[in-house]
Short mmCIF file of C-alpha atoms in Angstrom, two decimals:
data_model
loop_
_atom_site.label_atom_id
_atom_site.label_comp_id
_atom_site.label_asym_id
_atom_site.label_seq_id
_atom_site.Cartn_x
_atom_site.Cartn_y
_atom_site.Cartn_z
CA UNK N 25 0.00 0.00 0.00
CA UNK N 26 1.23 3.45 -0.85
CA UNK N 27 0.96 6.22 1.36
CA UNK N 28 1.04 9.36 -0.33
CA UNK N 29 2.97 12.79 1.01
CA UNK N 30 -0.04 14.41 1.62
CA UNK N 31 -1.42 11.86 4.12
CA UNK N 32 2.20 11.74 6.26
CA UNK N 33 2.17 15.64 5.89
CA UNK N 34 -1.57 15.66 7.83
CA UNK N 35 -0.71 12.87 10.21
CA UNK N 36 2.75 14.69 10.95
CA UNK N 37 0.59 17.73 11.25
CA UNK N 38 -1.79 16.09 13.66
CA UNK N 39 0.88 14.58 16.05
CA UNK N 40 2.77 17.77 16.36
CA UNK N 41 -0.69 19.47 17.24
CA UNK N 42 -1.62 16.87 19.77
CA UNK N 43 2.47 16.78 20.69
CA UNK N 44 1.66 20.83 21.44
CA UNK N 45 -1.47 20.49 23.11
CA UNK N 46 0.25 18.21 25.49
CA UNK N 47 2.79 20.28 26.92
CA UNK N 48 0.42 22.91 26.83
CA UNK N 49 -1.66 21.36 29.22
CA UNK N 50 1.53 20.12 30.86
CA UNK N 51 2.69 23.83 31.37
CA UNK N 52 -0.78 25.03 32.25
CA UNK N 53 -1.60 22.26 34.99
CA UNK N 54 2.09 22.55 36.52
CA UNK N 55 1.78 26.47 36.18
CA UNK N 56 -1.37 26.22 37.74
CA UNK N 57 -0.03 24.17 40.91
CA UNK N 58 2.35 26.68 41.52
CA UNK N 59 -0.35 29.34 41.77
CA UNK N 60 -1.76 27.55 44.22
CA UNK N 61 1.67 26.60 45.96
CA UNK N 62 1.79 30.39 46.02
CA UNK N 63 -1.25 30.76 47.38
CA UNK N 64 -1.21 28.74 50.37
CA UNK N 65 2.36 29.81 51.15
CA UNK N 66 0.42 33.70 50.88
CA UNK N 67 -2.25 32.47 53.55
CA UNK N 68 0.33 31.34 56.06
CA UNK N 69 2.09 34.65 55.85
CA UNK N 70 -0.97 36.43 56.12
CA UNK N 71 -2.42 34.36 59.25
CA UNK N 72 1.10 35.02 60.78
CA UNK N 73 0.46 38.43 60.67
CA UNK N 74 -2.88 38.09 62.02
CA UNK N 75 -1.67 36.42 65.06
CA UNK N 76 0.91 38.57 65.86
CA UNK N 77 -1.53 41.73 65.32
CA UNK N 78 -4.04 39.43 68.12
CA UNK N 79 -0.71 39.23 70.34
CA UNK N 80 -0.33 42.99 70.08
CA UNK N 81 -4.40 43.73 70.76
CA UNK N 82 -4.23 41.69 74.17
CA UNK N 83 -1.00 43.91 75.49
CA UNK N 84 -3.52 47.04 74.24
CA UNK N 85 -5.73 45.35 77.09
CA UNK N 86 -3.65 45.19 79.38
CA UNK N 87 -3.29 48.56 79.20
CA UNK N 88 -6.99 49.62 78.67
CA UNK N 89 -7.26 47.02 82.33
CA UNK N 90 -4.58 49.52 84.15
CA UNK N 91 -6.88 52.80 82.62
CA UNK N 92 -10.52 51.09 83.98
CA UNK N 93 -8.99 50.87 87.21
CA UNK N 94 -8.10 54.55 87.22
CA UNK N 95 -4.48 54.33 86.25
CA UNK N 96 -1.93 55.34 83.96
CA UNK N 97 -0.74 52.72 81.94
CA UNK N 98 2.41 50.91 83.04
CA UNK N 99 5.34 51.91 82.14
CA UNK N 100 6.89 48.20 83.15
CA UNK N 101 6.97 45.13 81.99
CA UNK N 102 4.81 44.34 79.33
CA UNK N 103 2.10 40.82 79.19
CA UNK N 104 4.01 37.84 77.60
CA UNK N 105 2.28 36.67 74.58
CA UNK N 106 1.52 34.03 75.82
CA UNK N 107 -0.05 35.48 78.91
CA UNK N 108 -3.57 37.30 79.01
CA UNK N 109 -4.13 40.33 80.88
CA UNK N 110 -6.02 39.42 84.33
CA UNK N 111 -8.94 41.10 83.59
CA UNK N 112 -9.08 38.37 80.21
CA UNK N 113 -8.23 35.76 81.70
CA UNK N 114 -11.67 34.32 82.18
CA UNK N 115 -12.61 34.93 78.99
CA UNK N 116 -9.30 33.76 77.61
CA UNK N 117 -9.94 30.34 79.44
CA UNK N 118 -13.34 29.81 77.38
CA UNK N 119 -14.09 28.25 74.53
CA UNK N 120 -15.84 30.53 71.89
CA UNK N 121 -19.52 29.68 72.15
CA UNK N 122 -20.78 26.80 69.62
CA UNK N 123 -20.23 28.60 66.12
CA UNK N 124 -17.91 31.04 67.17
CA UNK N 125 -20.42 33.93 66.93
CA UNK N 126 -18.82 36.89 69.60
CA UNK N 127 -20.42 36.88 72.54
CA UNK N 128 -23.35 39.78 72.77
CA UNK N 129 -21.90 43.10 73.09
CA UNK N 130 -19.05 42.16 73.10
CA UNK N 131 -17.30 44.26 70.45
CA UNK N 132 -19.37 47.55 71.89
CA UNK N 133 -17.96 46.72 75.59
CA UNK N 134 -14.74 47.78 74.28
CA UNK N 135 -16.16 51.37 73.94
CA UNK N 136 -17.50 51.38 77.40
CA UNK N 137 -14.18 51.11 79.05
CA UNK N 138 -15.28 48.67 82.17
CA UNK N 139 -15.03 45.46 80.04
CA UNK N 140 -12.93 46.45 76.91
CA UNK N 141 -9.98 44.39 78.46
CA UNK N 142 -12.02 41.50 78.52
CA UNK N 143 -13.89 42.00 75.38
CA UNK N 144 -10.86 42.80 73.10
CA UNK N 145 -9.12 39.32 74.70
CA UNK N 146 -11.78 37.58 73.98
CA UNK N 147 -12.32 38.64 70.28
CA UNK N 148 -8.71 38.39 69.78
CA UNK N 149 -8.84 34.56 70.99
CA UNK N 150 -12.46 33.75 68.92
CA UNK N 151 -9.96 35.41 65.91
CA UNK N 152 -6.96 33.32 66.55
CA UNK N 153 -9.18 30.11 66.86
CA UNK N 154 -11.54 30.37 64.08
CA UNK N 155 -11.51 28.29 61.34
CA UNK N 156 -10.26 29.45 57.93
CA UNK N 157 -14.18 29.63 56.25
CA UNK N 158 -14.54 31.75 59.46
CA UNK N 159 -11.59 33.82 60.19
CA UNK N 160 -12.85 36.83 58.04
CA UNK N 161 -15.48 37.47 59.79
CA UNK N 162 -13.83 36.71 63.62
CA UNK N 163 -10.98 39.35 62.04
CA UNK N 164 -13.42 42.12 61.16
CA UNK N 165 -15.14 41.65 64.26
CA UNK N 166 -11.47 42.61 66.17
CA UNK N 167 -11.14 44.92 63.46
CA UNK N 168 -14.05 46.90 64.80
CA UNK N 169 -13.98 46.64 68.58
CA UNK N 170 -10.18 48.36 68.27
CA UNK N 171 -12.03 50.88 66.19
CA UNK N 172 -14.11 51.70 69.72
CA UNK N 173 -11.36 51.45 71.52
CA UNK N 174 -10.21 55.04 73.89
CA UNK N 175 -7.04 55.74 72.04
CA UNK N 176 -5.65 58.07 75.01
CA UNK N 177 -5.92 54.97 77.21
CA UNK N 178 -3.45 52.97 75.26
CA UNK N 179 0.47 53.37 75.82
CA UNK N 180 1.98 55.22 73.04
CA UNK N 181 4.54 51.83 72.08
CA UNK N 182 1.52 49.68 71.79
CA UNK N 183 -0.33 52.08 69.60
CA UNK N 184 2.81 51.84 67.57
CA UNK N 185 3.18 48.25 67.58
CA UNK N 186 -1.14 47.68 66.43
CA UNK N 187 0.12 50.30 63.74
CA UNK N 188 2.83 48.67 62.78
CA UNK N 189 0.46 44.91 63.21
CA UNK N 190 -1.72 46.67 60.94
CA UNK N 191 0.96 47.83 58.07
CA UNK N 192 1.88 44.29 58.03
CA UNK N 193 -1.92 42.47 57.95
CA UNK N 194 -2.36 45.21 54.91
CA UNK N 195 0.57 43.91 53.22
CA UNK N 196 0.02 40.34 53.42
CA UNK N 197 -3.60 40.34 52.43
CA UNK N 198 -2.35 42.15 49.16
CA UNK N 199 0.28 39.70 48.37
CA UNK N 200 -2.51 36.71 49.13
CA UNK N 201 -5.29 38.29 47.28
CA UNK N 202 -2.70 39.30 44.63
CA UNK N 203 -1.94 35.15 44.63
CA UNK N 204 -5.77 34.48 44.77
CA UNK N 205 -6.65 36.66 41.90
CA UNK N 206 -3.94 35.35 39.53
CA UNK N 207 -5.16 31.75 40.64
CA UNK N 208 -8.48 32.49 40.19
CA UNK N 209 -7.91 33.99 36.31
CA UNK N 210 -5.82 30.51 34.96
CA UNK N 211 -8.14 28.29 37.06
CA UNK N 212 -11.53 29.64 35.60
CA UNK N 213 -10.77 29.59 31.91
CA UNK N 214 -12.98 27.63 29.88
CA UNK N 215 -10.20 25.11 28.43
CA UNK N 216 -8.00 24.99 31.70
CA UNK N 217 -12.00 24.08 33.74
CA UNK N 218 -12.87 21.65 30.86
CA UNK N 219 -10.18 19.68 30.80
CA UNK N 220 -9.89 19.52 34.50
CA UNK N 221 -6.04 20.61 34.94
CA UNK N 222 -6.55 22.15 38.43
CA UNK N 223 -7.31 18.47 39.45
CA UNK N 224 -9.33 18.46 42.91
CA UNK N 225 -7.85 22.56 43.99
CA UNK N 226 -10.90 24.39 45.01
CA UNK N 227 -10.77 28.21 43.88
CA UNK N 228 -9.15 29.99 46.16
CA UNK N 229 -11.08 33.04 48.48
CA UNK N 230 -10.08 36.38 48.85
CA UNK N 231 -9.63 37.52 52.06
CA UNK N 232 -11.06 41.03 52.82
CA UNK N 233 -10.35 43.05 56.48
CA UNK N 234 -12.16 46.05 57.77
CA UNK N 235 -9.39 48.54 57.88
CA UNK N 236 -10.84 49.90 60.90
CA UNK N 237 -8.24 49.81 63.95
CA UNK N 238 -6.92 51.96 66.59
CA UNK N 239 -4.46 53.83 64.32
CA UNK N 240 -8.22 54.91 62.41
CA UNK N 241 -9.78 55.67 65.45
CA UNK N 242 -7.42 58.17 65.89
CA UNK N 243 -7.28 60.32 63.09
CA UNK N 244 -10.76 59.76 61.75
CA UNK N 245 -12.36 61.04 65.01
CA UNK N 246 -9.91 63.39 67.04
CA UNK N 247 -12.68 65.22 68.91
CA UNK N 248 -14.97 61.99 69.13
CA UNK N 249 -17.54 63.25 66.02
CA UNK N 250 -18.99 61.55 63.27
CA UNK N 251 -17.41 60.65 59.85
CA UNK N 252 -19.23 61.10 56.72
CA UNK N 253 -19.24 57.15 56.79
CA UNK N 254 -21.00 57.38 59.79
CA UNK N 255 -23.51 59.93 58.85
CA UNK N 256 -24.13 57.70 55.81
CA UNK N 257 -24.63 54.84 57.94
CA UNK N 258 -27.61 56.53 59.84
CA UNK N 259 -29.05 57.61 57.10
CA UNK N 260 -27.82 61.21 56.35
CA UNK N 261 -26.33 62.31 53.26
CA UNK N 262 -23.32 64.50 55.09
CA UNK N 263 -20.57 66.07 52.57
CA UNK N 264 -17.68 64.36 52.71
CA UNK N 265 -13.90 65.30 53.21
CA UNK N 266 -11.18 63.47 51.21
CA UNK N 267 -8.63 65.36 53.18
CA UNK N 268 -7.06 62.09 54.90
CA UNK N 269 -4.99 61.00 52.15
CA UNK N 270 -8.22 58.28 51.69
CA UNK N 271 -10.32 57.77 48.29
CA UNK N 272 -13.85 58.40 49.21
CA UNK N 273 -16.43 56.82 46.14
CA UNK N 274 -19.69 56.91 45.65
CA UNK N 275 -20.73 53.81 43.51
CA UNK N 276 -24.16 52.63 41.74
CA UNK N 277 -25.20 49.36 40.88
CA UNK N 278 -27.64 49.98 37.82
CA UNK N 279 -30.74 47.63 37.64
CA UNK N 280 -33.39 47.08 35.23
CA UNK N 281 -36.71 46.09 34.95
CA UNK N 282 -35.70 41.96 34.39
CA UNK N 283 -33.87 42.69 37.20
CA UNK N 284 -30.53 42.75 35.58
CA UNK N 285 -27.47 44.39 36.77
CA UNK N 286 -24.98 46.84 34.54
CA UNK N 287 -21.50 46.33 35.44
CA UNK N 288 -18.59 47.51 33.69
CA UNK N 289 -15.33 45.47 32.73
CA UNK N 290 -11.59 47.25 33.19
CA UNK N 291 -7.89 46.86 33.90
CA UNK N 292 -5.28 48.10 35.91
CA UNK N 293 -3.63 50.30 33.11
CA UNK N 294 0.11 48.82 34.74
CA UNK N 295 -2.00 44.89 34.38
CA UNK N 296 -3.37 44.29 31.55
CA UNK N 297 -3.33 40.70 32.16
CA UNK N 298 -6.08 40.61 35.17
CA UNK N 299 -9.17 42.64 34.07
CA UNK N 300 -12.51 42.75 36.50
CA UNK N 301 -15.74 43.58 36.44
CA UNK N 302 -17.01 46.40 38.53
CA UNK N 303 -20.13 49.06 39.49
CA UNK N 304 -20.10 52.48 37.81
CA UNK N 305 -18.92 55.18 39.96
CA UNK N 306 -15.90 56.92 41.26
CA UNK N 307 -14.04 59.36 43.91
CA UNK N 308 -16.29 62.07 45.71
CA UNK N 309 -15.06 65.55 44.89
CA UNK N 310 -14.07 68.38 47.83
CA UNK N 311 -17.71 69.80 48.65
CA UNK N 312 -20.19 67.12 47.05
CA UNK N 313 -22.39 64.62 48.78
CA UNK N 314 -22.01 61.12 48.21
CA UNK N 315 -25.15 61.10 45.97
CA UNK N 316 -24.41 63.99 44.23
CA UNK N 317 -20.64 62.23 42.99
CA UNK N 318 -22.95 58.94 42.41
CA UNK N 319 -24.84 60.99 39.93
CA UNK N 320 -22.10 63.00 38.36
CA UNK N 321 -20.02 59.90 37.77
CA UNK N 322 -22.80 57.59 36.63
CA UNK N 323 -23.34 60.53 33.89
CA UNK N 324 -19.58 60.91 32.86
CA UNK N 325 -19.07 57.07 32.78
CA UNK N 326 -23.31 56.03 30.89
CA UNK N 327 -24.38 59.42 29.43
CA UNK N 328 -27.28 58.90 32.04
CA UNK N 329 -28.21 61.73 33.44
CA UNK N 330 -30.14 61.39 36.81
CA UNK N 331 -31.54 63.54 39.91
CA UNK N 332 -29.28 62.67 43.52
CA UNK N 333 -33.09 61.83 45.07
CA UNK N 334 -33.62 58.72 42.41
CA UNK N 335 -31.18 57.09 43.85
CA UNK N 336 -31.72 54.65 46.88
CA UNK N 337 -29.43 54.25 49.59
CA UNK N 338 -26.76 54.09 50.49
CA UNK N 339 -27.33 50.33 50.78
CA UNK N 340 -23.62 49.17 51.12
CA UNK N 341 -20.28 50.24 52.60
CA UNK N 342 -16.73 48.58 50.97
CA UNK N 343 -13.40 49.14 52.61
CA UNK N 344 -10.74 48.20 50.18
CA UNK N 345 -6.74 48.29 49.41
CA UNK N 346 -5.62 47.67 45.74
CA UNK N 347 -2.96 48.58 43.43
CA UNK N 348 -4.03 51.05 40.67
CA UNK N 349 -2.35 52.57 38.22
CA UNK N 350 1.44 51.95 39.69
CA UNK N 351 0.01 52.96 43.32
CA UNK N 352 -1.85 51.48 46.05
CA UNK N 353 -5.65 53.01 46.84
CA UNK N 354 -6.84 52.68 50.11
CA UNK N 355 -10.65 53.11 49.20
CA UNK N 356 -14.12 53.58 51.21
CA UNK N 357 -16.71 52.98 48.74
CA UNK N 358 -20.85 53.18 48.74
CA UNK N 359 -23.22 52.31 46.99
CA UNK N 360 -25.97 52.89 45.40
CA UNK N 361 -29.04 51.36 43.55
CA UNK N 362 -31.62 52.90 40.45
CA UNK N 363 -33.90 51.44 38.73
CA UNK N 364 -33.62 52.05 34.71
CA UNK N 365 -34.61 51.10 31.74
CA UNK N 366 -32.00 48.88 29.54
CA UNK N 367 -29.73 50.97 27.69
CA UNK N 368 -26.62 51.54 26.10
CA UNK N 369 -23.78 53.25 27.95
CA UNK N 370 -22.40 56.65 26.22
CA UNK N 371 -20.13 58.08 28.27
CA UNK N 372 -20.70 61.92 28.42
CA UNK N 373 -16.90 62.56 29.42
CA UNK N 374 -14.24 60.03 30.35
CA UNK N 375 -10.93 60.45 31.01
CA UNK N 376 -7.99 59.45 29.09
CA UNK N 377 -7.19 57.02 32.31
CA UNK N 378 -10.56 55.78 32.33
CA UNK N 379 -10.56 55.42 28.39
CA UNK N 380 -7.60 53.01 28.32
CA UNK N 381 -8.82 51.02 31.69
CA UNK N 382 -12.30 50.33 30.86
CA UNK N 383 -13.26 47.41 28.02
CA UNK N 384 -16.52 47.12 27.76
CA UNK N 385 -19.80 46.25 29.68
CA UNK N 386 -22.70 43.82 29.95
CA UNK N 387 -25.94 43.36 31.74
CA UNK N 388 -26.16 40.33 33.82
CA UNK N 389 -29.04 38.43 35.33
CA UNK N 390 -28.64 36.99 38.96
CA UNK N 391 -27.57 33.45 37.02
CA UNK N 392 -25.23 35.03 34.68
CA UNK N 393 -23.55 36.99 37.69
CA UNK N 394 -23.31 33.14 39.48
CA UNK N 395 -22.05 32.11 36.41
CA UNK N 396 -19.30 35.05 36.00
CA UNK N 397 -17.89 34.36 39.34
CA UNK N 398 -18.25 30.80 39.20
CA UNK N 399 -15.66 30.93 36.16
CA UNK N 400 -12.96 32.80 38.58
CA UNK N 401 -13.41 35.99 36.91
CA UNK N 402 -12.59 39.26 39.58
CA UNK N 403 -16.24 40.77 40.50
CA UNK N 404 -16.37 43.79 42.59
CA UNK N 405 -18.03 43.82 45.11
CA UNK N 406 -17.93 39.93 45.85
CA UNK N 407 -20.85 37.82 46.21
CA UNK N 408 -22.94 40.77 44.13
CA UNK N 409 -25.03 37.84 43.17
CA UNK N 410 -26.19 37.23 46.43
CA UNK N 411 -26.09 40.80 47.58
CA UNK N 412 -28.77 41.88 44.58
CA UNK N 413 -31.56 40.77 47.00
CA UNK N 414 -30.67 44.20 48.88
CA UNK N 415 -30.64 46.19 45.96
CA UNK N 416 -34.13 44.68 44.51
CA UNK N 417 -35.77 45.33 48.43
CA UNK N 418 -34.57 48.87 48.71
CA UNK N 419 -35.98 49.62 45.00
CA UNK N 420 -39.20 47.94 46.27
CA UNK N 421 -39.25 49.73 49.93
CA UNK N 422 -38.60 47.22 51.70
CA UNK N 423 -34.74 46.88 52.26
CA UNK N 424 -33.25 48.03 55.86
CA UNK N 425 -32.04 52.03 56.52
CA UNK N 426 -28.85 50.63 57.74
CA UNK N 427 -25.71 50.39 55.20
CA UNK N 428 -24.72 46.72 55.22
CA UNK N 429 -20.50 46.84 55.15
CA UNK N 430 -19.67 44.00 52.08
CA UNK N 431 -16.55 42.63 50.63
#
């Protein structure tokens, strides 16, 4: 039998394509454990730094124990960290209560001065013990009890060292959601998910903090009055400053009548290689109100042109810390929520930044939003899928006045 050139030249053809889409998937899968090599090795920096930042909290009791008692705090030797301050100790001999929730009050005792020892020990413990699908939450709730916490009761070193704590929890939950977020991209493309080359890795979390602490406390409230996050929370629609070297946004999750969501898809202009998708909105300008930056950006960024009262809310409250543009943002954003009709977006004047970082956009159902972060893609804010029950309730009247803080 004769085999002709042309036949060898296809089956050469074929084997060097399957020969290629071997070590492609060789690459890929052994690229892909290393992401997640990276990964875990990320997590165990960042819970390092987590425990030593619960170390520091319980010598900031000891000192906030010396201050109830009426008085200054020691000068001498500090609390091992191994040892809890006395009044903790109970509390630091209990187990957290079955699910870990904090104990009632717990995290507003810390304000009232009589148990914050106590309280902050026993928050730092419930954070040090939790599990991993619970330590966000045990963290946050620390997070905001220092927040309460009478800064001119706390020696100057230890505010230093929960400063210091804090630089270094900031740091490490960049470098692991930095880990997470390149995981996440490789894992959740279609080929890499089809052909099963993560094996049995689950998609790895990010890990979002309040960056509420002490060190916040501080500066945000000097004379013990309310931030324009605060008046937001109750409900008031304050002006707010930008003055702190903070990014302030106003943000607004478009909805129409099939109960879709608009969100927009961009890059960091300096990562081209990681693009998200995200709500329209952007930085509050000196003298405007939250709602009245929610409407000037949604009009610069869609061409739509809305009145501040439309909007409803704010319904959510995101603390964030990202690299942008060659920098890192340290970013308080809220939202919003209207009600529109489907349209296309024409911006009415973007930047040249915002020109080269934003790609495109698409309206998403609650499914296709599952979907979306099912694949691994980067959605801000997380979880919107389940989150778009809030926005649909305060459209309808029914959602709560308080500002729900989200991821």
């Amino acid at each position: 039998m004769t085999i002709s050139a042309l036949t060898i030249t296809v089956v050469g053809l074929v084997v060097a394509l399957l020969v290629l889409a071997a070590l492609w998937a060789y690459g890929t899968a052994n690229r892909l454990d290393r992401l997640h090599v990276r990964t875990d090795l990320a997590w165990q920096a960042l819970d390092a730094a987590l425990a030593r930042r619960s170390v520091v909290v319980r010598s900031l009791a000891h000192d906030l124990e010396q201050s109830s008692a009426g008085r200054e705090p020691s000068a001498g030797r500090e609390p091992s960290a191994g040892r809890e301050p006395s009044a903790g100790r109970e509390s630091a001999g209990r187990e957290p209560a079955a699910g870990g929730e904090p104990a009632a009050g717990a995290e507003s005792a810390v304000a009232r001065g009589g148990g914050a020892a106590a309280a902050l020990v026993d928050l730092s413990l419930r954070a040090e013990r939790a599990d991993r699908s619970d330590r966000e939450r045990t963290e946050n709730a620390l997070s905001r009890a220092l927040a309460g916490v009478d800064a001119s009761a706390v020696r100057a070193v230890h505010a230093a060292e929960l400063a210091d704590a804090d630089a270094r929890v900031l740091i490490a939950r960049r470098f692991h959601n930095d880990a997470v977020r390149d995981t996440r991209a490789l894992q959740g493309r279609r080929l890499v998910r089809w052909l099963r080359l993560g094996g049995t890795a689950q998609m790895p979390a990010y890990f979002d903090i309040t960056e509420e602490s002490l060190r916040n406390a501080v500066s945000a409230h000097p004379a013990g009055g309310a931030s324009g996050a605060d008046d937001a929370e109750s409900g008031r629609d304050a002006h707010v400053s930008t003055g702190d070297g903070n990014r302030v946004s106003a943000r607004v999750l478009l909805v129409d009548d099939a109960a879709r969501v608009l969100l927009a898809r961009g890059r960091d202009p300096h990562r081209s290689d990681a693009p998200f998708w995200f709500t329209f909105g952007g930085g509050v300008e000196a003298g405007e109100s939250l709602r009245e930056a929610a409407v000037r950006e949604l009009w610069e960024e869609t061409g739509l042109r809305v009145r501040p009262e439309e909007l409803c809310g704010p319904i959510w409250r995101r603390l964030s810390l990202f690299p942008w543009n060659g920098s890192m943002m340290h970013s308080e954003e809220h939202f919003f929520v209207l009600r529109t009709e489907a349209f296309e977006p024409q911006p009415g004047a973007r930047t040249e930044l915002e020109r080269d970082a934003l790609l495109g956009h698409r309206w998403f159902s609650a499914g296709a939003l599952a979907d979306l972060a099912g694949s691994g893609a980067a959605v801000y804010p997380q979880d919107l899928a389940a989150l778009l029950s809030d926005a649909l309730d305060c459209l309808d009247g029914r959602g709560p006045r308080e500002v729900r803080t989200i991821r």
